[in-house]
Tab-separated table of C-alpha atoms in Angstrom:
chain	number	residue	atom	x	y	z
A	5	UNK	CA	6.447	110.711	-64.573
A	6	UNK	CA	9.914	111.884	-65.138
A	7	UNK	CA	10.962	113.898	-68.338
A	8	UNK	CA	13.492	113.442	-70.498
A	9	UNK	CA	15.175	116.933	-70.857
A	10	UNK	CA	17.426	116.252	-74.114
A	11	UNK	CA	20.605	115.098	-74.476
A	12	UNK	CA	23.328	115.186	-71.568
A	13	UNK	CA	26.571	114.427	-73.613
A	14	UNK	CA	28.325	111.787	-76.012
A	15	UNK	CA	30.671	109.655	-73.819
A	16	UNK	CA	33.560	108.536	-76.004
A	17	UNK	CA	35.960	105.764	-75.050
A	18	UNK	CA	39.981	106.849	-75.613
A	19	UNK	CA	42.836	105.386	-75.273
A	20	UNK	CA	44.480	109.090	-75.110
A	21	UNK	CA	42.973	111.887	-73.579
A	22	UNK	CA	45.164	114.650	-74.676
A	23	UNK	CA	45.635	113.282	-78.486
A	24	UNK	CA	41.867	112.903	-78.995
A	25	UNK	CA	41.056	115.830	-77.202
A	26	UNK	CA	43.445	117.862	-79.777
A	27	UNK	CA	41.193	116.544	-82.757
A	28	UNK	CA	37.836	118.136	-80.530
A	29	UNK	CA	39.486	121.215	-80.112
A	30	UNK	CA	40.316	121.466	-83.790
A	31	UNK	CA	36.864	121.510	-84.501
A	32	UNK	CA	36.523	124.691	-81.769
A	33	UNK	CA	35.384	123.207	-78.481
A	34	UNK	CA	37.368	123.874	-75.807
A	35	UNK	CA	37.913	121.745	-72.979
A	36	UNK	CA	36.398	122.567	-69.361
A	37	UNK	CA	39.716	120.310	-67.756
A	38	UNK	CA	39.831	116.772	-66.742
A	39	UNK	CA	38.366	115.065	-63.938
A	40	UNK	CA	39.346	111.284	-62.176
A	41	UNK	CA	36.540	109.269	-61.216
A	42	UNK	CA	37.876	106.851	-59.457
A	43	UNK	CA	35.606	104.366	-58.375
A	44	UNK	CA	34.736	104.047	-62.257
A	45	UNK	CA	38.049	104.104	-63.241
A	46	UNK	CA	38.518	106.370	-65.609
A	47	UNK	CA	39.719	110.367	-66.566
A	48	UNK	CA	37.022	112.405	-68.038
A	49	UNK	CA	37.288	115.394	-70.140
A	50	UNK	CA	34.370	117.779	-70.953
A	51	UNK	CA	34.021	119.694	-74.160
A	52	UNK	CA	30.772	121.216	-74.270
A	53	UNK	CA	29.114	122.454	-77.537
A	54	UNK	CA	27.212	125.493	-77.841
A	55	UNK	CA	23.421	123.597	-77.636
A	56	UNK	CA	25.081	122.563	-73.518
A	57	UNK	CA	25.294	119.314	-74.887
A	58	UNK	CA	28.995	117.850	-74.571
A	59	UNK	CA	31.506	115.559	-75.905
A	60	UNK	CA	32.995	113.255	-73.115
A	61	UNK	CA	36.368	111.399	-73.462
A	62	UNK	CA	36.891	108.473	-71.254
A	63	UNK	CA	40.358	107.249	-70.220
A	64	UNK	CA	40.517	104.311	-68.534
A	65	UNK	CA	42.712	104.438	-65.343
A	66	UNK	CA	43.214	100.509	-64.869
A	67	UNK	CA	43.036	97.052	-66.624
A	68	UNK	CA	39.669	96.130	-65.043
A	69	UNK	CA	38.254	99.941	-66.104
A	70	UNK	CA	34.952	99.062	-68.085
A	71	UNK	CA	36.298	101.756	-71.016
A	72	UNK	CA	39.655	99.030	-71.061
A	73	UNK	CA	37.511	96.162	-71.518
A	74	UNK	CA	35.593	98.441	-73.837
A	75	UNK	CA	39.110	99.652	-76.261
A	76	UNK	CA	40.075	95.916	-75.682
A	77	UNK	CA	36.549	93.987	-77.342
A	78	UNK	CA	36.722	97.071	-79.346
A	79	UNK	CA	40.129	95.654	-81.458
A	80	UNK	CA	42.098	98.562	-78.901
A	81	UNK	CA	40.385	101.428	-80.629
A	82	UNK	CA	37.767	103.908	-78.892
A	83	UNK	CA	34.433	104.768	-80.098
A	84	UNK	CA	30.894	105.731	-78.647
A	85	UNK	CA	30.753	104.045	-75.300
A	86	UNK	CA	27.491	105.664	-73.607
A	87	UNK	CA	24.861	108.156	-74.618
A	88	UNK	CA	23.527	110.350	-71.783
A	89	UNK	CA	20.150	111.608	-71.275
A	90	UNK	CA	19.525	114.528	-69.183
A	91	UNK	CA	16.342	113.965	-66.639
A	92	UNK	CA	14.663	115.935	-64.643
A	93	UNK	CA	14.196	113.530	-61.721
A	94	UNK	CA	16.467	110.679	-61.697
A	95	UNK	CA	15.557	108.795	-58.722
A	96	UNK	CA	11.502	109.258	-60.647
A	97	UNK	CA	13.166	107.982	-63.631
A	98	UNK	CA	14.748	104.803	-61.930
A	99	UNK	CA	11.953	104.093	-59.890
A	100	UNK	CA	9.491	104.320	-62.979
A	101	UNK	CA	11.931	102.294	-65.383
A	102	UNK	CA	12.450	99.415	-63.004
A	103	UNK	CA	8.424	99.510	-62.533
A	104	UNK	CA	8.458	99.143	-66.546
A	105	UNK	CA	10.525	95.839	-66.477
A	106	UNK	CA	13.648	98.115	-67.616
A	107	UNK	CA	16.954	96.574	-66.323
A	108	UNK	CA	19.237	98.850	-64.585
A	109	UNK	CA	22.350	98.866	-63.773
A	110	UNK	CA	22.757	101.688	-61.394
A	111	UNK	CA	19.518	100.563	-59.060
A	112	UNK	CA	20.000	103.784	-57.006
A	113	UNK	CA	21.506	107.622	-58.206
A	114	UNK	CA	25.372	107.770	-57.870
A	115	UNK	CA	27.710	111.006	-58.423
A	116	UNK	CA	29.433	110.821	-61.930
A	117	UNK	CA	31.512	113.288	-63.532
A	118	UNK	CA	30.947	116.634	-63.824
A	119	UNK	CA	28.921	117.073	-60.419
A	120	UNK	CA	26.288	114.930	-61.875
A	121	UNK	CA	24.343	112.203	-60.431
A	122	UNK	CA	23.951	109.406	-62.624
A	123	UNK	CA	22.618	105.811	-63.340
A	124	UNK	CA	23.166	103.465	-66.004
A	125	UNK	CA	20.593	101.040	-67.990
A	126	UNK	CA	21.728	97.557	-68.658
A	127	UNK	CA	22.125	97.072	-72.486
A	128	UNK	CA	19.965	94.188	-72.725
A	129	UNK	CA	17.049	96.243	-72.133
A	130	UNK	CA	17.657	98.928	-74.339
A	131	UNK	CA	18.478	96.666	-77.283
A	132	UNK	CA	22.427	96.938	-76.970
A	133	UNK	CA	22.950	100.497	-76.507
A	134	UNK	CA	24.496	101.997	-72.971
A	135	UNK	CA	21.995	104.583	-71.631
A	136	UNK	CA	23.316	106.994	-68.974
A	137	UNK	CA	20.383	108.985	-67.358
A	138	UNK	CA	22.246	112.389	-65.139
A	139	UNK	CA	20.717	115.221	-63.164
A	140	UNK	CA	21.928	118.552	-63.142
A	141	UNK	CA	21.344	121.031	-60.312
């Protein structure tokens, strides 16, 4: 059985990286840079708090990004687009899930931001929220 370890980070759709980002650092986290991901389609930035969980602002980098179609049913404003959970054994944790009837979106572990490797639940199983699941090393 895979464990849930806590918290991973907050991922929060933007439609400006460096303007929202100002408002995070006004509240005294510092960013850790920005990062493309381009097969998602979108520019991260990291701003971790001082528990190791962080804050993550998503950009999207084109019109078929799922953060665009997020800002866009979303009235073009951002908001909470994701909590992630960190696990100790992801491809446990998929396996096990799927086994439990829970539909997922990310069937195998793929790299996400931040050196992570991540998969996503489908939000019909987990009554309308976006779960992200990532492992550390």
């Amino acid at each position: 059985m895979f464990k849930i370890l806590g918290v991973d980070h907050i991922g929060i759709a933007v439609t400006d990286l460096k303007e929202v980002g100002a408002f995070w650092e006004t509240l005294g986290l510092a960013s850790t840079g920005e990062e493309t991901v381009a097969d998602q389609k979108v520019t991260t930035g990291f701003y971790p708090t001082a528990n190791g969980a962080e804050i993550e602002l998503l950009a999207a980098t084109a019109d078929d990004s799922p953060i665009a179609k997020f800002i866009e049913n979303n009235k073009g404003r951002g908001g909470i687009q994701h909590i992630a959970l960190r696990v100790d054994n992801l491809e446990a944790a998929i396996a096990e899930l799927q086994e439990k009837g829970v539909r997922m979106i990310d069937k195998a572990p793929r790299k996400g931001a931040g050196g992570a490797m991540i998969a996503f639940l489908h939000p019909k199983s987990t009554h309308g929220v976006l779960l992200e699941l990532c492992q550390r090393d």
